[in-house]
Amino acid sequence: MLHGPAVELKEDHATPHKQKLGVIMFLIYAAIYAGFVGINLINPVLMETTVLLGMNLACVYGFGLIVFALALALIYNTMCQGYEKKFATPSIVKGDVNR
């Protein structure tokens, strides 16, 4: 019951742009996560501080990291779709004599 791919895969000309975007977003997230780890290493008592609606900094920062990761994923997906549309090469160009 094996079969081939549902669509014909072609070269993705947007790959370099998508890779660069992914690396930039990863570095941004890694820096924010490093802040979380740094606080826990340097001053763990600070994480007990109540900051929002009775929740301590550890909970707010932790949930914030999760929400931020999901937001980055949605932004990445949207921007990659834009890159793919921008760099897509049409299979048939109007007026092309080499069809």
Short mmCIF file of N, CA and C in Angstrom, two decimals:
data_model
loop_
_atom_site.label_atom_id
_atom_site.label_comp_id
_atom_site.label_asym_id
_atom_site.label_seq_id
_atom_site.Cartn_x
_atom_site.Cartn_y
_atom_site.Cartn_z
N MET A 1 0.83 -1.18 0.00
CA MET A 1 0.00 0.00 0.00
C MET A 1 0.88 1.25 0.00
N LEU A 2 2.07 1.14 -0.52
CA LEU A 2 2.96 2.29 -0.62
C LEU A 2 2.61 3.11 -1.85
N HIS A 3 2.74 4.38 -1.71
CA HIS A 3 2.50 5.26 -2.85
C HIS A 3 3.43 6.45 -2.74
N GLY A 4 3.55 7.18 -3.83
CA GLY A 4 4.45 8.33 -3.88
C GLY A 4 3.84 9.55 -3.19
N PRO A 5 4.57 10.65 -3.21
CA PRO A 5 4.05 11.87 -2.59
C PRO A 5 2.81 12.39 -3.30
N ALA A 6 1.96 13.08 -2.56
CA ALA A 6 0.70 13.59 -3.10
C ALA A 6 0.94 14.74 -4.08
N VAL A 7 2.04 15.45 -3.90
CA VAL A 7 2.37 16.56 -4.80
C VAL A 7 3.79 16.39 -5.29
N GLU A 8 4.07 16.99 -6.43
CA GLU A 8 5.43 16.95 -6.96
C GLU A 8 6.25 18.00 -6.23
N LEU A 9 7.34 17.58 -5.61
CA LEU A 9 8.18 18.50 -4.86
C LEU A 9 9.17 19.16 -5.81
N LYS A 10 9.27 20.47 -5.69
CA LYS A 10 10.19 21.24 -6.52
C LYS A 10 11.17 21.97 -5.62
N GLU A 11 12.16 22.59 -6.22
CA GLU A 11 13.14 23.35 -5.46
C GLU A 11 12.46 24.53 -4.78
N ASP A 12 12.78 24.74 -3.52
CA ASP A 12 12.21 25.84 -2.75
C ASP A 12 13.21 27.00 -2.74
N HIS A 13 12.94 28.02 -3.52
CA HIS A 13 13.84 29.16 -3.63
C HIS A 13 13.81 30.05 -2.39
N ALA A 14 12.87 29.83 -1.52
CA ALA A 14 12.75 30.64 -0.30
C ALA A 14 13.53 30.04 0.87
N THR A 15 14.16 28.89 0.66
CA THR A 15 14.85 28.21 1.75
C THR A 15 15.88 29.07 2.47
N PRO A 16 16.76 29.79 1.77
CA PRO A 16 17.74 30.61 2.51
C PRO A 16 17.09 31.65 3.41
N HIS A 17 16.01 32.25 2.95
CA HIS A 17 15.31 33.26 3.75
C HIS A 17 14.64 32.62 4.96
N LYS A 18 14.04 31.46 4.75
CA LYS A 18 13.38 30.76 5.86
C LYS A 18 14.40 30.30 6.90
N GLN A 19 15.56 29.84 6.44
CA GLN A 19 16.60 29.42 7.38
C GLN A 19 17.10 30.59 8.21
N LYS A 20 17.33 31.72 7.56
CA LYS A 20 17.82 32.90 8.27
C LYS A 20 16.79 33.36 9.30
N LEU A 21 15.53 33.38 8.92
CA LEU A 21 14.46 33.76 9.84
C LEU A 21 14.41 32.81 11.03
N GLY A 22 14.52 31.51 10.77
CA GLY A 22 14.49 30.52 11.84
C GLY A 22 15.64 30.69 12.82
N VAL A 23 16.82 30.96 12.31
CA VAL A 23 17.99 31.15 13.18
C VAL A 23 17.81 32.40 14.03
N ILE A 24 17.33 33.49 13.42
CA ILE A 24 17.11 34.73 14.17
C ILE A 24 16.10 34.52 15.28
N MET A 25 14.99 33.86 14.96
CA MET A 25 13.95 33.61 15.96
C MET A 25 14.47 32.69 17.07
N PHE A 26 15.27 31.70 16.70
CA PHE A 26 15.84 30.81 17.71
C PHE A 26 16.75 31.58 18.65
N LEU A 27 17.58 32.47 18.11
CA LEU A 27 18.49 33.24 18.96
C LEU A 27 17.73 34.17 19.90
N ILE A 28 16.65 34.76 19.41
CA ILE A 28 15.82 35.62 20.27
C ILE A 28 15.23 34.80 21.41
N TYR A 29 14.66 33.63 21.08
CA TYR A 29 14.07 32.78 22.12
C TYR A 29 15.14 32.28 23.09
N ALA A 30 16.29 31.90 22.55
CA ALA A 30 17.37 31.39 23.40
C ALA A 30 17.84 32.45 24.38
N ALA A 31 17.90 33.71 23.95
CA ALA A 31 18.33 34.80 24.84
C ALA A 31 17.32 34.99 25.97
N ILE A 32 16.03 34.94 25.64
CA ILE A 32 15.01 35.11 26.66
C ILE A 32 15.01 33.92 27.62
N TYR A 33 15.19 32.72 27.08
CA TYR A 33 15.28 31.53 27.93
C TYR A 33 16.52 31.58 28.82
N ALA A 34 17.62 32.08 28.25
CA ALA A 34 18.86 32.21 29.04
C ALA A 34 18.63 33.15 30.22
N GLY A 35 17.79 34.17 30.04
CA GLY A 35 17.44 35.06 31.15
C GLY A 35 16.74 34.29 32.27
N PHE A 36 15.83 33.41 31.89
CA PHE A 36 15.11 32.58 32.86
C PHE A 36 16.09 31.70 33.64
N VAL A 37 16.97 31.04 32.90
CA VAL A 37 17.96 30.16 33.53
C VAL A 37 18.92 30.99 34.39
N GLY A 38 19.32 32.15 33.88
CA GLY A 38 20.24 33.01 34.62
C GLY A 38 19.67 33.46 35.96
N ILE A 39 18.41 33.85 35.95
CA ILE A 39 17.78 34.26 37.20
C ILE A 39 17.78 33.10 38.20
N ASN A 40 17.49 31.89 37.70
CA ASN A 40 17.47 30.72 38.58
C ASN A 40 18.85 30.36 39.11
N LEU A 41 19.88 30.66 38.34
CA LEU A 41 21.24 30.36 38.79
C LEU A 41 21.78 31.42 39.74
N ILE A 42 21.54 32.68 39.41
CA ILE A 42 22.14 33.78 40.16
C ILE A 42 21.34 34.15 41.40
N ASN A 43 20.01 34.25 41.24
CA ASN A 43 19.18 34.71 42.35
C ASN A 43 17.85 33.94 42.36
N PRO A 44 17.86 32.68 42.74
CA PRO A 44 16.63 31.88 42.68
C PRO A 44 15.51 32.39 43.58
N VAL A 45 15.84 33.11 44.63
CA VAL A 45 14.82 33.65 45.53
C VAL A 45 13.95 34.67 44.80
N LEU A 46 14.50 35.32 43.79
CA LEU A 46 13.75 36.30 43.01
C LEU A 46 12.54 35.65 42.33
N MET A 47 12.64 34.37 42.01
CA MET A 47 11.54 33.67 41.34
C MET A 47 10.32 33.51 42.25
N GLU A 48 10.50 33.71 43.55
CA GLU A 48 9.37 33.61 44.48
C GLU A 48 8.55 34.89 44.55
N THR A 49 9.04 35.95 43.95
CA THR A 49 8.37 37.25 44.00
C THR A 49 7.02 37.19 43.29
N THR A 50 5.98 37.67 43.95
CA THR A 50 4.66 37.73 43.34
C THR A 50 4.63 38.91 42.36
N VAL A 51 4.26 38.61 41.10
CA VAL A 51 4.30 39.66 40.08
C VAL A 51 2.97 39.91 39.39
N LEU A 52 2.11 38.91 39.26
CA LEU A 52 0.89 39.09 38.49
C LEU A 52 -0.22 38.20 39.03
N LEU A 53 -1.30 38.81 39.48
CA LEU A 53 -2.49 38.08 39.93
C LEU A 53 -2.17 36.99 40.95
N GLY A 54 -1.24 37.27 41.83
CA GLY A 54 -0.88 36.31 42.87
C GLY A 54 0.07 35.22 42.43
N MET A 55 0.51 35.27 41.17
CA MET A 55 1.46 34.25 40.69
C MET A 55 2.88 34.77 40.84
N ASN A 56 3.78 33.85 41.12
CA ASN A 56 5.16 34.26 41.27
C ASN A 56 5.86 34.39 39.91
N LEU A 57 7.06 34.96 39.94
CA LEU A 57 7.81 35.21 38.71
C LEU A 57 8.11 33.93 37.94
N ALA A 58 8.36 32.84 38.65
CA ALA A 58 8.67 31.57 37.98
C ALA A 58 7.50 31.12 37.10
N CYS A 59 6.28 31.19 37.62
CA CYS A 59 5.10 30.79 36.84
C CYS A 59 4.86 31.72 35.67
N VAL A 60 4.91 33.02 35.93
CA VAL A 60 4.65 34.00 34.88
C VAL A 60 5.70 33.89 33.77
N TYR A 61 6.97 33.80 34.15
CA TYR A 61 8.06 33.70 33.18
C TYR A 61 7.94 32.39 32.40
N GLY A 62 7.67 31.29 33.10
CA GLY A 62 7.55 29.98 32.45
C GLY A 62 6.40 29.92 31.45
N PHE A 63 5.22 30.38 31.89
CA PHE A 63 4.09 30.41 30.96
C PHE A 63 4.33 31.41 29.83
N GLY A 64 5.01 32.49 30.15
CA GLY A 64 5.36 33.46 29.13
C GLY A 64 6.26 32.86 28.06
N LEU A 65 7.19 32.03 28.48
CA LEU A 65 8.06 31.36 27.50
C LEU A 65 7.26 30.44 26.59
N ILE A 66 6.30 29.74 27.14
CA ILE A 66 5.47 28.85 26.33
C ILE A 66 4.64 29.63 25.33
N VAL A 67 3.99 30.67 25.81
CA VAL A 67 3.15 31.50 24.92
C VAL A 67 4.01 32.17 23.86
N PHE A 68 5.19 32.65 24.25
CA PHE A 68 6.10 33.30 23.30
C PHE A 68 6.56 32.31 22.22
N ALA A 69 6.84 31.07 22.61
CA ALA A 69 7.24 30.05 21.63
C ALA A 69 6.12 29.78 20.63
N LEU A 70 4.89 29.70 21.12
CA LEU A 70 3.75 29.49 20.21
C LEU A 70 3.57 30.69 19.27
N ALA A 71 3.72 31.89 19.80
CA ALA A 71 3.61 33.09 18.97
C ALA A 71 4.71 33.11 17.91
N LEU A 72 5.93 32.77 18.29
CA LEU A 72 7.01 32.72 17.31
C LEU A 72 6.73 31.69 16.22
N ALA A 73 6.17 30.56 16.59
CA ALA A 73 5.84 29.53 15.61
C ALA A 73 4.81 30.03 14.61
N LEU A 74 3.80 30.72 15.09
CA LEU A 74 2.77 31.27 14.18
C LEU A 74 3.35 32.34 13.28
N ILE A 75 4.18 33.20 13.84
CA ILE A 75 4.83 34.25 13.04
C ILE A 75 5.74 33.62 11.99
N TYR A 76 6.52 32.61 12.40
CA TYR A 76 7.42 31.94 11.47
C TYR A 76 6.65 31.30 10.32
N ASN A 77 5.56 30.61 10.65
CA ASN A 77 4.75 29.97 9.62
C ASN A 77 4.19 30.99 8.63
N THR A 78 3.66 32.08 9.15
CA THR A 78 3.08 33.11 8.30
C THR A 78 4.13 33.74 7.40
N MET A 79 5.28 34.05 7.98
CA MET A 79 6.34 34.68 7.18
C MET A 79 6.90 33.72 6.14
N CYS A 80 7.02 32.44 6.47
CA CYS A 80 7.51 31.45 5.51
C CYS A 80 6.53 31.28 4.35
N GLN A 81 5.25 31.31 4.64
CA GLN A 81 4.27 31.24 3.55
C GLN A 81 4.41 32.43 2.62
N GLY A 82 4.67 33.60 3.19
CA GLY A 82 4.89 34.80 2.37
C GLY A 82 6.13 34.66 1.51
N TYR A 83 7.22 34.12 2.09
CA TYR A 83 8.44 33.91 1.31
C TYR A 83 8.20 32.92 0.19
N GLU A 84 7.46 31.86 0.47
CA GLU A 84 7.20 30.85 -0.56
C GLU A 84 6.38 31.44 -1.70
N LYS A 85 5.42 32.28 -1.39
CA LYS A 85 4.64 32.93 -2.45
C LYS A 85 5.49 33.92 -3.23
N LYS A 86 6.34 34.64 -2.52
CA LYS A 86 7.18 35.66 -3.17
C LYS A 86 8.19 35.03 -4.12
N PHE A 87 8.77 33.91 -3.74
CA PHE A 87 9.83 33.30 -4.53
C PHE A 87 9.36 32.11 -5.37
N ALA A 88 8.07 31.90 -5.44
CA ALA A 88 7.54 30.79 -6.24
C ALA A 88 7.78 31.07 -7.71
N THR A 89 8.17 30.04 -8.42
CA THR A 89 8.35 30.17 -9.86
C THR A 89 7.15 29.53 -10.54
N PRO A 90 6.39 30.30 -11.27
CA PRO A 90 5.20 29.73 -11.91
C PRO A 90 5.61 28.71 -12.97
N SER A 91 4.82 27.64 -13.10
CA SER A 91 5.14 26.59 -14.06
C SER A 91 4.86 27.02 -15.49
N ILE A 92 3.84 27.84 -15.69
CA ILE A 92 3.51 28.33 -17.03
C ILE A 92 3.41 29.86 -16.93
N VAL A 93 4.22 30.52 -17.71
CA VAL A 93 4.21 31.98 -17.72
C VAL A 93 3.50 32.43 -18.98
N LYS A 94 2.61 33.40 -18.83
CA LYS A 94 1.87 33.91 -19.97
C LYS A 94 2.84 34.43 -21.03
N GLY A 95 2.65 34.03 -22.25
CA GLY A 95 3.48 34.50 -23.34
C GLY A 95 4.81 33.76 -23.47
N ASP A 96 5.00 32.69 -22.69
CA ASP A 96 6.23 31.92 -22.75
C ASP A 96 6.24 31.09 -24.03
N VAL A 97 7.27 31.26 -24.85
CA VAL A 97 7.33 30.55 -26.13
C VAL A 97 7.94 29.16 -25.98
N ASN A 98 8.50 28.87 -24.82
CA ASN A 98 9.16 27.57 -24.60
C ASN A 98 8.29 26.59 -23.82
N ARG A 99 7.00 26.59 -24.03
CA ARG A 99 6.12 25.69 -23.29
C ARG A 99 6.19 24.30 -23.82
#
